[in-house]
PDB file of C-alpha atoms in Angstrom:
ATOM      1  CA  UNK H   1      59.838 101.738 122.373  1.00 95.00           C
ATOM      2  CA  UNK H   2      61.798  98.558 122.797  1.00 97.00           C
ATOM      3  CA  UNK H   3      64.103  97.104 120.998  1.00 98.00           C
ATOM      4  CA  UNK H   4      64.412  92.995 121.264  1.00 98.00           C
ATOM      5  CA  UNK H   5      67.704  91.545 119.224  1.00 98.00           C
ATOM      6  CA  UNK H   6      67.136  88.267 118.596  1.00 98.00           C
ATOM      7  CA  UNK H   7      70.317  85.637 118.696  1.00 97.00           C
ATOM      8  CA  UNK H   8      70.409  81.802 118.227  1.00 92.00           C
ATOM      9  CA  UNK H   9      73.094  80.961 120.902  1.00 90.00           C
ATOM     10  CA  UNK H  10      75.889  79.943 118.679  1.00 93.00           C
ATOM     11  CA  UNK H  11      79.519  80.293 120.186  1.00 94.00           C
ATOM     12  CA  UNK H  12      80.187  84.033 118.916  1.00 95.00           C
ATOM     13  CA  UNK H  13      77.055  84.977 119.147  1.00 96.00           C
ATOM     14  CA  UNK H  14      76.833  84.808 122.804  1.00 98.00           C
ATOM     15  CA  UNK H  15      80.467  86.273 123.485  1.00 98.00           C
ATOM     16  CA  UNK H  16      79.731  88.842 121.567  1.00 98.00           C
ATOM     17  CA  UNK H  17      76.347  89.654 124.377  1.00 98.00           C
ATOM     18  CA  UNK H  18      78.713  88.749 126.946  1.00 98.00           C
ATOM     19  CA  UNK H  19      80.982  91.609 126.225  1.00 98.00           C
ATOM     20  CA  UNK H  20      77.903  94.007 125.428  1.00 98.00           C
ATOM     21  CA  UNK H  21      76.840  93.181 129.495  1.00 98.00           C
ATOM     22  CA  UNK H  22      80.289  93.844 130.550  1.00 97.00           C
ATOM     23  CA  UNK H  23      80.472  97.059 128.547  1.00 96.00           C
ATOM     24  CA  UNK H  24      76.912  97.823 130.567  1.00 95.00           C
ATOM     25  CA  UNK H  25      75.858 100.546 127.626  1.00 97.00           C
ATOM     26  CA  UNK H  26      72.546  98.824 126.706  1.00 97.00           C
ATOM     27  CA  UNK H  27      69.876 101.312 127.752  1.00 97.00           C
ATOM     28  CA  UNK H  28      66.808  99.372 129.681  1.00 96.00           C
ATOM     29  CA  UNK H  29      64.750  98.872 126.319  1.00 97.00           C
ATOM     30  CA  UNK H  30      67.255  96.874 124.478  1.00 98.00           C
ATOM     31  CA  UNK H  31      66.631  93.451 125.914  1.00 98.00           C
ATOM     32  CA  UNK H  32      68.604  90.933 123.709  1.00 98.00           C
ATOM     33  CA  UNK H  33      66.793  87.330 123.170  1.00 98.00           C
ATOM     34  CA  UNK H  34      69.079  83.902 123.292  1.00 98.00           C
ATOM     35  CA  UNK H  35      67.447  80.903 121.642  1.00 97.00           C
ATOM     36  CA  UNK H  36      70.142  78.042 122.782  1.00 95.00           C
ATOM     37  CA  UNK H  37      71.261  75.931 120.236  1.00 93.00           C
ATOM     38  CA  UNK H  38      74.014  74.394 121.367  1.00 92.00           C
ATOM     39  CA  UNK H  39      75.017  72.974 125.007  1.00 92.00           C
ATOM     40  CA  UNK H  40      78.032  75.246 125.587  1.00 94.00           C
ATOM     41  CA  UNK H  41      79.634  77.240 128.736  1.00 96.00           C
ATOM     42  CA  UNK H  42      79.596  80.550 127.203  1.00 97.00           C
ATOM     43  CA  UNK H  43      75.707  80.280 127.796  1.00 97.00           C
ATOM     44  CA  UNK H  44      75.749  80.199 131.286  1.00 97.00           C
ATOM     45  CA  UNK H  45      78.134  83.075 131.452  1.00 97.00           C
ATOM     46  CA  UNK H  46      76.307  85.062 129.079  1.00 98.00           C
ATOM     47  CA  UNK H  47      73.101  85.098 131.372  1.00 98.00           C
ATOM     48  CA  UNK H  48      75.421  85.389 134.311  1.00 97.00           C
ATOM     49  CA  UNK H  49      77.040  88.247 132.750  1.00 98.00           C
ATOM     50  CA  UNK H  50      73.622  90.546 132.309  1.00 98.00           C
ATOM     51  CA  UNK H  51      72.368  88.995 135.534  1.00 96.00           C
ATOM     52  CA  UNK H  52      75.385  90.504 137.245  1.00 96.00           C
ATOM     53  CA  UNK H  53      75.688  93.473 135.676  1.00 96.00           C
ATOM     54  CA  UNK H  54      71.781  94.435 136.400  1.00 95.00           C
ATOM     55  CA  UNK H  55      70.653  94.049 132.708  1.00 97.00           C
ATOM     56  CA  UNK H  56      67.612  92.193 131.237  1.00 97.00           C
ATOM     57  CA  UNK H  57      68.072  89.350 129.281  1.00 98.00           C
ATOM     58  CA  UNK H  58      65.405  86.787 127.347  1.00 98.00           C
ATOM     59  CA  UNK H  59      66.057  82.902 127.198  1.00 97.00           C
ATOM     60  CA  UNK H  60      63.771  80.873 124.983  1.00 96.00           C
ATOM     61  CA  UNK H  61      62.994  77.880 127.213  1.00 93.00           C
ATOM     62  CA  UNK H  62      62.043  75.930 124.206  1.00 93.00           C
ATOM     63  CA  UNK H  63      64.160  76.218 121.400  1.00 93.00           C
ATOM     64  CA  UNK H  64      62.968  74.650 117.843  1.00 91.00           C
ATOM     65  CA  UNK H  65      65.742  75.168 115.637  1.00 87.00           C
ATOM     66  CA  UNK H  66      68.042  72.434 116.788  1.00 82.00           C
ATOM     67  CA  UNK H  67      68.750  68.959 118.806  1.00 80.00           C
ATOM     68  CA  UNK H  68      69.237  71.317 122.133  1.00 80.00           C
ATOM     69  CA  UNK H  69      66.344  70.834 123.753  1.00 76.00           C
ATOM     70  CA  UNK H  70      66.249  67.202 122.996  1.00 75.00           C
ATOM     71  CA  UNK H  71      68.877  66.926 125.594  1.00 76.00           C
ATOM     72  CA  UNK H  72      67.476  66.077 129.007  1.00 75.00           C
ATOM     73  CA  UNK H  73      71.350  66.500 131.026  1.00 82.00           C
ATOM     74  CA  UNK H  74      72.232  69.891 130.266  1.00 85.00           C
ATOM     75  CA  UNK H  75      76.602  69.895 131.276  1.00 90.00           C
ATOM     76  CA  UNK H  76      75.537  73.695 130.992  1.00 93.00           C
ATOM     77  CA  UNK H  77      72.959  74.540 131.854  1.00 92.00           C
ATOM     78  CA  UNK H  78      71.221  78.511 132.348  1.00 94.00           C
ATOM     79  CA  UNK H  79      68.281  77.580 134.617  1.00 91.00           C
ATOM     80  CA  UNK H  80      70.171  77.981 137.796  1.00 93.00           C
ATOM     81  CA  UNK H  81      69.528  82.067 137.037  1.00 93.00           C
ATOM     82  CA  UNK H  82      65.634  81.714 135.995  1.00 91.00           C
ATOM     83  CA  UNK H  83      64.595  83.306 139.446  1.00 90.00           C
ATOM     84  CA  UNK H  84      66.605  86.402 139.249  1.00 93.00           C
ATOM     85  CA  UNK H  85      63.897  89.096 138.128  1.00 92.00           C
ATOM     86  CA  UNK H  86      66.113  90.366 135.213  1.00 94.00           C
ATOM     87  CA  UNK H  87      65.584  87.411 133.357  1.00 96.00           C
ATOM     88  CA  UNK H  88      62.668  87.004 131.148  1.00 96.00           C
ATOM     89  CA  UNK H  89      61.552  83.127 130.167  1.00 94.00           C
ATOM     90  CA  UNK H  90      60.903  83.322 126.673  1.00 95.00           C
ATOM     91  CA  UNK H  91      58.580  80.452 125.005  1.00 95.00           C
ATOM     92  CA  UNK H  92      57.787  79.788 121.326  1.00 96.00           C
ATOM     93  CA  UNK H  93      54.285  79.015 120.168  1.00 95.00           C
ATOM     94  CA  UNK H  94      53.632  75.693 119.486  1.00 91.00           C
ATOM     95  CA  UNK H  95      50.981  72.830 119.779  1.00 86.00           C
ATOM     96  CA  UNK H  96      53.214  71.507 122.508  1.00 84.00           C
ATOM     97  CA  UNK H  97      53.137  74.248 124.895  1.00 85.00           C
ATOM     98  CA  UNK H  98      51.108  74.653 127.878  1.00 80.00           C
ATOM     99  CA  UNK H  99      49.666  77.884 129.563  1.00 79.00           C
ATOM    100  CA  UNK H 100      51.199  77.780 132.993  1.00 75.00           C
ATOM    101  CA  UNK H 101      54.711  78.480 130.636  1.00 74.00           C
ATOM    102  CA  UNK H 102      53.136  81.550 129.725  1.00 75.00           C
ATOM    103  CA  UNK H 103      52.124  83.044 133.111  1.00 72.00           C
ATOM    104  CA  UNK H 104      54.280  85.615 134.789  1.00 68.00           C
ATOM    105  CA  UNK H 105      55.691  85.056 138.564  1.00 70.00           C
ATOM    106  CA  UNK H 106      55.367  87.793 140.895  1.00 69.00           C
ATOM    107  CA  UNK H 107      58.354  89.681 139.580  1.00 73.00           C
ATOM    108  CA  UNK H 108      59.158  88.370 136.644  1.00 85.00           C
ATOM    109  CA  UNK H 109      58.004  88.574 132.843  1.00 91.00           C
ATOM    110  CA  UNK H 110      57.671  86.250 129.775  1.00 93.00           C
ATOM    111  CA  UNK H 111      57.989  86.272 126.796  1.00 95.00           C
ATOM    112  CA  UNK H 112      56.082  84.854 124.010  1.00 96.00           C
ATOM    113  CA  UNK H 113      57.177  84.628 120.002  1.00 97.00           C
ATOM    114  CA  UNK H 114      54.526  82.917 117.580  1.00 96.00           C
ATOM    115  CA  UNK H 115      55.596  82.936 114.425  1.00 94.00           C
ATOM    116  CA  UNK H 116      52.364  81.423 112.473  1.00 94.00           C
ATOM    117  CA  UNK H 117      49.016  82.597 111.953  1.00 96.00           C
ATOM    118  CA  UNK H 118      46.998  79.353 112.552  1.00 95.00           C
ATOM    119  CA  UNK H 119      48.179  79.198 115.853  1.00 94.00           C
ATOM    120  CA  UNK H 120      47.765  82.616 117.315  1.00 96.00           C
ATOM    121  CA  UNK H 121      44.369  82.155 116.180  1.00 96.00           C
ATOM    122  CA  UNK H 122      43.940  79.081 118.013  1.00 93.00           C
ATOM    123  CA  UNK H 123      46.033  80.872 121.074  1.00 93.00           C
ATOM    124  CA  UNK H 124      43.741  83.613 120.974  1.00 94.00           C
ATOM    125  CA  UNK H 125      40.872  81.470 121.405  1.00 93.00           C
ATOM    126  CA  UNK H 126      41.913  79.890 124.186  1.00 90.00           C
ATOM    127  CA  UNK H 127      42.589  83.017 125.729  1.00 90.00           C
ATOM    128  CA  UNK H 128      46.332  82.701 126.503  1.00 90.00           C
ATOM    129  CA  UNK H 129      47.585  85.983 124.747  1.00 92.00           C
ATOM    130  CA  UNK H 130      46.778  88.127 127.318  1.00 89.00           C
ATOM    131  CA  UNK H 131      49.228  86.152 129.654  1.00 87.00           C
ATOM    132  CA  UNK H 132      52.850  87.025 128.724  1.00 92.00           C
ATOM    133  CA  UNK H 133      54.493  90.056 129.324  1.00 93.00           C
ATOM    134  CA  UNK H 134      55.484  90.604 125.727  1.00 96.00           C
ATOM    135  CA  UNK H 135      53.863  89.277 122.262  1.00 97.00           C
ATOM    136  CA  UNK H 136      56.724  88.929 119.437  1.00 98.00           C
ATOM    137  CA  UNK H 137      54.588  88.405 115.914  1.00 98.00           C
ATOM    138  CA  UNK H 138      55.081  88.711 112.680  1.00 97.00           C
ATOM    139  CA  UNK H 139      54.364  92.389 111.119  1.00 95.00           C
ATOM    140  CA  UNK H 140      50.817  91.178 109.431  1.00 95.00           C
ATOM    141  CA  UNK H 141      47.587  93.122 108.747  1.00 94.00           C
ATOM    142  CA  UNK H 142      45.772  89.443 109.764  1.00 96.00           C
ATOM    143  CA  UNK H 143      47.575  89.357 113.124  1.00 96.00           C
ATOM    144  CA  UNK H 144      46.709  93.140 113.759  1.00 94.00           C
ATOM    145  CA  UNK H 145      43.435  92.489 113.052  1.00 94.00           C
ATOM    146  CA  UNK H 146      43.708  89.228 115.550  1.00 96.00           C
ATOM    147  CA  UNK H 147      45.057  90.672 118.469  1.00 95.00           C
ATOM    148  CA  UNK H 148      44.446  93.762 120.215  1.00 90.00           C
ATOM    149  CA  UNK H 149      46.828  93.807 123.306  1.00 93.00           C
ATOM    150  CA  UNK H 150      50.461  95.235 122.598  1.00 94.00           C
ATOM    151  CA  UNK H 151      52.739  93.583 120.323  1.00 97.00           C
ATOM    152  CA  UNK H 152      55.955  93.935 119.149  1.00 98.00           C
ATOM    153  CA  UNK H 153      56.912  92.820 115.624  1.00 97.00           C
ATOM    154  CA  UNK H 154      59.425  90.646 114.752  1.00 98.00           C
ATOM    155  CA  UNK H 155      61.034  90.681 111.107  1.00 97.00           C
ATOM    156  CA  UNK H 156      64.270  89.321 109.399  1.00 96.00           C
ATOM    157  CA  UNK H 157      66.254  91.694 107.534  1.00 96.00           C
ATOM    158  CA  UNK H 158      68.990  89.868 107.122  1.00 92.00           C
ATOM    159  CA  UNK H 159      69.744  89.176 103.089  1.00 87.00           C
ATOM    160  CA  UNK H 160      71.256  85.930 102.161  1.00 81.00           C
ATOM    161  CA  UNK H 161      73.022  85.617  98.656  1.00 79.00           C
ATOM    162  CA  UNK H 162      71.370  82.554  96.994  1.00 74.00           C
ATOM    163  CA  UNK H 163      73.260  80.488  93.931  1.00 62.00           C
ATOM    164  CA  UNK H 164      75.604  82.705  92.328  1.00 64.00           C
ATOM    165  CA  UNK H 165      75.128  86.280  94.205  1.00 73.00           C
ATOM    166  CA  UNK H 166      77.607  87.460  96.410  1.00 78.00           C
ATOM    167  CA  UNK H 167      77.330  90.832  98.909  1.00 85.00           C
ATOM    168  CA  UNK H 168      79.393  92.246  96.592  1.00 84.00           C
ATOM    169  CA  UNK H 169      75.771  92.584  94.243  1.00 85.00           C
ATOM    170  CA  UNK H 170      74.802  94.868  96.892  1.00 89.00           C
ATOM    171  CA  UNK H 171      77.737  96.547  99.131  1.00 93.00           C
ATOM    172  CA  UNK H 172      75.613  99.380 100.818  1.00 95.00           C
ATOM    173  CA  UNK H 173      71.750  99.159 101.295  1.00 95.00           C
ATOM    174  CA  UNK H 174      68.824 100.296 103.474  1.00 96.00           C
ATOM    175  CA  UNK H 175      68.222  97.219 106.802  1.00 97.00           C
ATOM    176  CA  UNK H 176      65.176  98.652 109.103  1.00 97.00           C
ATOM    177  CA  UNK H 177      63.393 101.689 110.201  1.00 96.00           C
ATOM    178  CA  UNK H 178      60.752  99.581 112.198  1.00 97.00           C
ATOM    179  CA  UNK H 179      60.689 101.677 115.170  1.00 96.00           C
ATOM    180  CA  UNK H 180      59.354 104.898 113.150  1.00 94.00           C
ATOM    181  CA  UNK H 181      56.782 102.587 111.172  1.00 90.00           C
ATOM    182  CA  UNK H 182      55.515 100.644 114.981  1.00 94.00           C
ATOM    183  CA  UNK H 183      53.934 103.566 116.164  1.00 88.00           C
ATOM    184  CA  UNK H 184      52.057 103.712 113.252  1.00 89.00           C
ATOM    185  CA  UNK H 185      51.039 100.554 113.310  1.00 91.00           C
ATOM    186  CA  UNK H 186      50.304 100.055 116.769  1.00 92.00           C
ATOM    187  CA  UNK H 187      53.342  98.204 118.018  1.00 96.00           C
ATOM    188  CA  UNK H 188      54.925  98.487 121.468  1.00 95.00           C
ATOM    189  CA  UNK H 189      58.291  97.836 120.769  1.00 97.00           C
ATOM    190  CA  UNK H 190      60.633  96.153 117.634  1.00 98.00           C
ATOM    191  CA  UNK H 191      62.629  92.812 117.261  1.00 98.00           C
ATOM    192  CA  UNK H 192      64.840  91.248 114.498  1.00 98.00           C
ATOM    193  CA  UNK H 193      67.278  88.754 114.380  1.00 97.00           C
ATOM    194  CA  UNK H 194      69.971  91.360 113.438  1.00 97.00           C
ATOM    195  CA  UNK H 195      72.996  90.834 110.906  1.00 95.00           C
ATOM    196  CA  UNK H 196      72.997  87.392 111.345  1.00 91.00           C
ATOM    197  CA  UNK H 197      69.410  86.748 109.746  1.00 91.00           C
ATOM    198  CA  UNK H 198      66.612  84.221 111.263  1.00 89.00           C
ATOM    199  CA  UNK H 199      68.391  81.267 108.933  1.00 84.00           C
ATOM    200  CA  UNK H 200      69.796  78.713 111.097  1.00 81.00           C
ATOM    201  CA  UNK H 201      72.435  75.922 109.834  1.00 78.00           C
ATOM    202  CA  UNK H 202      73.738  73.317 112.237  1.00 74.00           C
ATOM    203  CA  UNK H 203      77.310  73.010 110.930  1.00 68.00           C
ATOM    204  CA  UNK H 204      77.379  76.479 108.628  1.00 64.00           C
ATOM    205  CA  UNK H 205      79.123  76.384 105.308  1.00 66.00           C
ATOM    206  CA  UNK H 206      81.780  77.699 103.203  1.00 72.00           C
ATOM    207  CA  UNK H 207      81.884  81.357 101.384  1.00 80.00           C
ATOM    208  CA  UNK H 208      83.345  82.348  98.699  1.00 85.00           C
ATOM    209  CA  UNK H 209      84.068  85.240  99.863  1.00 89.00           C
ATOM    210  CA  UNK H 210      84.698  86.878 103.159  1.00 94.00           C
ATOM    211  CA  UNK H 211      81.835  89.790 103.850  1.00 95.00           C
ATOM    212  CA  UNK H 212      82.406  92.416 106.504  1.00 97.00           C
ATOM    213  CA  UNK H 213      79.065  93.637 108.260  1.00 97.00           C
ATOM    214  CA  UNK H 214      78.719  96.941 109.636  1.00 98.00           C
ATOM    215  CA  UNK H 215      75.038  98.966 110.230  1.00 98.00           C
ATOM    216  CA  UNK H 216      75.182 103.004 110.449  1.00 98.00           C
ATOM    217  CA  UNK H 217      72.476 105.044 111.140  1.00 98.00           C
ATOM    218  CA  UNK H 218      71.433 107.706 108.458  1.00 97.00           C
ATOM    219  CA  UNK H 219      68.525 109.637 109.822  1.00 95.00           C
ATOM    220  CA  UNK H 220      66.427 107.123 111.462  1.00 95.00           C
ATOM    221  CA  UNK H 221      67.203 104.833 108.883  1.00 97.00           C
ATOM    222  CA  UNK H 222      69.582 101.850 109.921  1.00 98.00           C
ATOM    223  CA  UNK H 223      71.761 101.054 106.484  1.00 98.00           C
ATOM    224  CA  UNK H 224      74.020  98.361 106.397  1.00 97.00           C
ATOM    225  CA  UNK H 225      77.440  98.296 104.807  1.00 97.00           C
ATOM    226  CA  UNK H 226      79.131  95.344 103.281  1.00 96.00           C
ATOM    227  CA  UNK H 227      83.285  95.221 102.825  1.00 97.00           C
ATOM    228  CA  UNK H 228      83.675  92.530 100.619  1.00 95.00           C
ATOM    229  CA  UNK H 229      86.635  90.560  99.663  1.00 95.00           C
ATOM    230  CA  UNK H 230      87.758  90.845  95.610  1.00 94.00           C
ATOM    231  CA  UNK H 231      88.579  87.107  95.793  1.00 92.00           C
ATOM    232  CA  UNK H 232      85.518  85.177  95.151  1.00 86.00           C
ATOM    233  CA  UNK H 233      86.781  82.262  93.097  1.00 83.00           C
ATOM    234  CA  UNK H 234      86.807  79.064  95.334  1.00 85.00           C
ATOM    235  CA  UNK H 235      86.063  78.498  99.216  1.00 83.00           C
ATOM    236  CA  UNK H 236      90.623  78.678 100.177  1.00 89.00           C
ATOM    237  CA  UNK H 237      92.086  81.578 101.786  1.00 91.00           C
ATOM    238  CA  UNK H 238      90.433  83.276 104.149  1.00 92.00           C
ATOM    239  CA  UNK H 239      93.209  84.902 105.772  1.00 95.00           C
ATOM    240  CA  UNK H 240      94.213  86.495 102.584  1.00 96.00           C
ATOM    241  CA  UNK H 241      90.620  87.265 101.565  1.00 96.00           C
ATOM    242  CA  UNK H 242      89.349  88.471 105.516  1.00 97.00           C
ATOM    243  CA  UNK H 243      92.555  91.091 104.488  1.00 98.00           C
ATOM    244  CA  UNK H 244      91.107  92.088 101.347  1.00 97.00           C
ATOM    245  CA  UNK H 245      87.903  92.922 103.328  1.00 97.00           C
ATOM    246  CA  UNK H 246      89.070  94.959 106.054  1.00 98.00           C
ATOM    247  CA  UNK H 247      91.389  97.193 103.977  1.00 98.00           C
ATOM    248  CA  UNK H 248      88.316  98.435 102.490  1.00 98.00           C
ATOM    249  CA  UNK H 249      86.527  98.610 106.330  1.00 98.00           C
ATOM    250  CA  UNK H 250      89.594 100.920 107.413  1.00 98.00           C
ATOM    251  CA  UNK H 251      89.610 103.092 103.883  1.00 98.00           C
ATOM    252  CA  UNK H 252      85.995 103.504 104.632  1.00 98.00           C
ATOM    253  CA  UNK H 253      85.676 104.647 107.954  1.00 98.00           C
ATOM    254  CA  UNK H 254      87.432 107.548 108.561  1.00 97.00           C
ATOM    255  CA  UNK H 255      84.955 108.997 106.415  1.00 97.00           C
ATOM    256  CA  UNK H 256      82.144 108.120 108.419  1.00 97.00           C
ATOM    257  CA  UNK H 257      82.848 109.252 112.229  1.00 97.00           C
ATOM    258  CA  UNK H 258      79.130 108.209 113.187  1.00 96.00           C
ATOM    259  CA  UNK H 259      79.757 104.612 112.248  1.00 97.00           C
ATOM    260  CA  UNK H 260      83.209 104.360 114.305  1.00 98.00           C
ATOM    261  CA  UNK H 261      82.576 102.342 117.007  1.00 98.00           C
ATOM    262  CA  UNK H 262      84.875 100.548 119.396  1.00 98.00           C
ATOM    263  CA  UNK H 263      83.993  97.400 117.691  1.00 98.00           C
ATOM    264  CA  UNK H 264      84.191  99.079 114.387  1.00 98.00           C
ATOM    265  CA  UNK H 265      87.943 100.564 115.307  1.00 98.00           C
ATOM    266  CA  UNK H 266      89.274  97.545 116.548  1.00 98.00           C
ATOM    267  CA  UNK H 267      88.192  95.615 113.171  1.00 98.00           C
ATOM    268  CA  UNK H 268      90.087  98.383 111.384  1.00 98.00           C
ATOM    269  CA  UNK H 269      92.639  97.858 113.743  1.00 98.00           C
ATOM    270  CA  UNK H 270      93.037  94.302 112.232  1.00 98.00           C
ATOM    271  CA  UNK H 271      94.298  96.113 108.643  1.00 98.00           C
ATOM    272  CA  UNK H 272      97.282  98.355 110.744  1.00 97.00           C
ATOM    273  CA  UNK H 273      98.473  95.129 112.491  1.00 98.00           C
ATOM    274  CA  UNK H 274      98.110  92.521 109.485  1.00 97.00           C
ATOM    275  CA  UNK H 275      96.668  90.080 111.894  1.00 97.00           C
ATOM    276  CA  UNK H 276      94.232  87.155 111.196  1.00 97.00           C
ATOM    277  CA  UNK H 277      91.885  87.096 114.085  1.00 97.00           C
ATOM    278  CA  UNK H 278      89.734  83.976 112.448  1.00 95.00           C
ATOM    279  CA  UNK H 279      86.001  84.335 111.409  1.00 94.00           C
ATOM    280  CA  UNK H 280      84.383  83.925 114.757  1.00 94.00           C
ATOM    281  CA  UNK H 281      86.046  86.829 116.455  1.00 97.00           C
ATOM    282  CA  UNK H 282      85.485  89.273 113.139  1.00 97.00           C
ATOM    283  CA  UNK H 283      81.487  88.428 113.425  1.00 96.00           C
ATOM    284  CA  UNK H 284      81.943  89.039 117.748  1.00 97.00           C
ATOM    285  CA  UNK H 285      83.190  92.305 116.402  1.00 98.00           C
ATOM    286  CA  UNK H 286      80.199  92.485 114.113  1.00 98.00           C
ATOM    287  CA  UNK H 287      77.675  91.864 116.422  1.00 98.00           C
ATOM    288  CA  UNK H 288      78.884  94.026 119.036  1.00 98.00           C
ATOM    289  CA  UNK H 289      79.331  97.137 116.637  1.00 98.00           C
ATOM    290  CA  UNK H 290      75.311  96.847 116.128  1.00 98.00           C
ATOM    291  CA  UNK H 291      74.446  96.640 119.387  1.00 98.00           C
ATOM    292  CA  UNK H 292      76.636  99.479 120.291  1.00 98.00           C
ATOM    293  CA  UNK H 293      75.093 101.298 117.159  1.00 98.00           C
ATOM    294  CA  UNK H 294      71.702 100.593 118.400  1.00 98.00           C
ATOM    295  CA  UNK H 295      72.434 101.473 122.048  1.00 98.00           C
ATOM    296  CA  UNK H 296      73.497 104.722 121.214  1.00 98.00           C
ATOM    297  CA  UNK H 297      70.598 105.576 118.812  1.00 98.00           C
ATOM    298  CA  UNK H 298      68.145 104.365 121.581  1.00 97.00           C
ATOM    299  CA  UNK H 299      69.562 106.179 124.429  1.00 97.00           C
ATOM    300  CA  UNK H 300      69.274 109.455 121.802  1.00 96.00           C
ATOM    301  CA  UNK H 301      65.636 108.600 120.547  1.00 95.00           C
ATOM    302  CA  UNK H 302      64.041 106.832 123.172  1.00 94.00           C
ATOM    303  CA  UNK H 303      65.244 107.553 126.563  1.00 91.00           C
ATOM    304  CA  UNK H 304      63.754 105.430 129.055  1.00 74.00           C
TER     305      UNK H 304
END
């Protein structure tokens, strides 16, 4: 079984990876994805960081969710560490792409995600499925019934509030078992796009209310747990409401010994000190706590 996170490279998002390689606890099948979406340093030292550490690592070479690839003059640029064997090329399926993207060097793998039916059917008849080292598709009957070689499935869990919902609607709820249903449905591994949800916004926008994310394991179910701020008037305060939020975080986990991470301590930590650490480090924190969750339920369930 393998597990493949799936990040967009914003600025947090690929700290929070970096510090993951440093910590060198992700068990061989966990191989986090990076999608770049934004011409920063921190992605070069993210790849540097699992290429260094011995520790696989996919790049999608042709991101579609932003202007990045539209830039020819990368001022940071990964590529420089394509030829070390630990990293995997990723491509996503599109009309543009050709098959010599798709064909593994002596050494290395690929990585293929296609996302819509019409063309993996049109992929498929070309005969360029077989090529890549791993298949990410969606988790249809159609696309079972399409391909035969090993897939893994790829799913958003992620729930996004729409209009007037908050998290608060829903503070504790159930996020994925997909590794006990792949096996029975013929899947070689498992990938999501985590807490953070396949959505993708440019610039971001405002909350009403700050939301702390934590997942937990109960059984082999993955729940997730949502510490919610009681001020959810207007879009001001965030220090006051991110304080609100992570007194209920550190009431919370004592109880729950399984979910207490080093990520998850040191956001608890943030209640004993009264300190602010801004938005971007408290979903670093975030990140990192699944990832540690996840490492330590793999390295239980699925030794390699």
């Amino acid at each position: 079984m393998i597990y493949f996170p799936y990040f967009r490279g914003r600025q947090y998002d690929l700290l929070a990876l970096k510090n993951i390689a440093q910590q060198h606890i992700l068990p061989p099948n966990i191989i986090p994805i990076i999608e770049p979406v934004r011409d920063i340093r921190a992605l070069p030292q993210t790849v540097a960081a699992f290429v260094e550490h011995d520790q696989p690592l996919v790049v999608i070479a042709n991101p579609t969710v932003s202007d990045y690839a539209l830039t020819q003059q990368k001022l940071h640029d990964w590529r420089p560490y394509a030829d070390n064997p630990q990293l995997i090329v990723g491509h996503i399926l599109t009309p543009t792409i050709i098959p010599a993207n798709l064909q593994p060097a002596a050494e290395h793998r690929t990585l293929l995600v296609g996302r819509q039916y019409d063309e993996l059917v049109a992929a498929q008849h070309a005969g360029w499925l077989n090529d890549p080292s791993y298949l990410l598709v969606p988790p249809e009957a159609r696309i079972r019934q399409l391909i035969t070689r090993p897939t893994i499935s790829l799913f958003d869990h992620a729930w996004l509030p729409e209009h007037e919902r908050s998290y608060a609607d829903i503070t504790d709820g159930f996020f994925s078992d997909d590794w006990v249903l792949a096996t029975l449905n013929g899947y070689h591994g498992v990938s999501d796009y985590t807490i953070g949800g396949a959505h993708y916004s440019e610039h971001g926008y405002p909350a009403r209310a700050v939301t702390l994310h934590l997942t937990y394991f109960q059984g082999d179910q993955l729940r997730i747990h949502r510490f919610v701020s009681d001020d959810r008037e207007d879009f001001r305060h965030p220090k006051e409401k991110f304080f609100q939020a992570v007194a209920k975080l550190a009431a919370w986990l004592p109880d729950h010994p399984d979910v207490q991470t080093p990520a998850a301590l040191a956001l608890a930590n943030y209640h004993t000190t009264q300190h602010f650490p801004g938005l971007g480090v408290v979903k670093r924190l975030s990140l990192e706590h699944h990832l540690q969750t996840m490492a330590a339920y793999f390295k239980l369930h699925y030794p390699e």
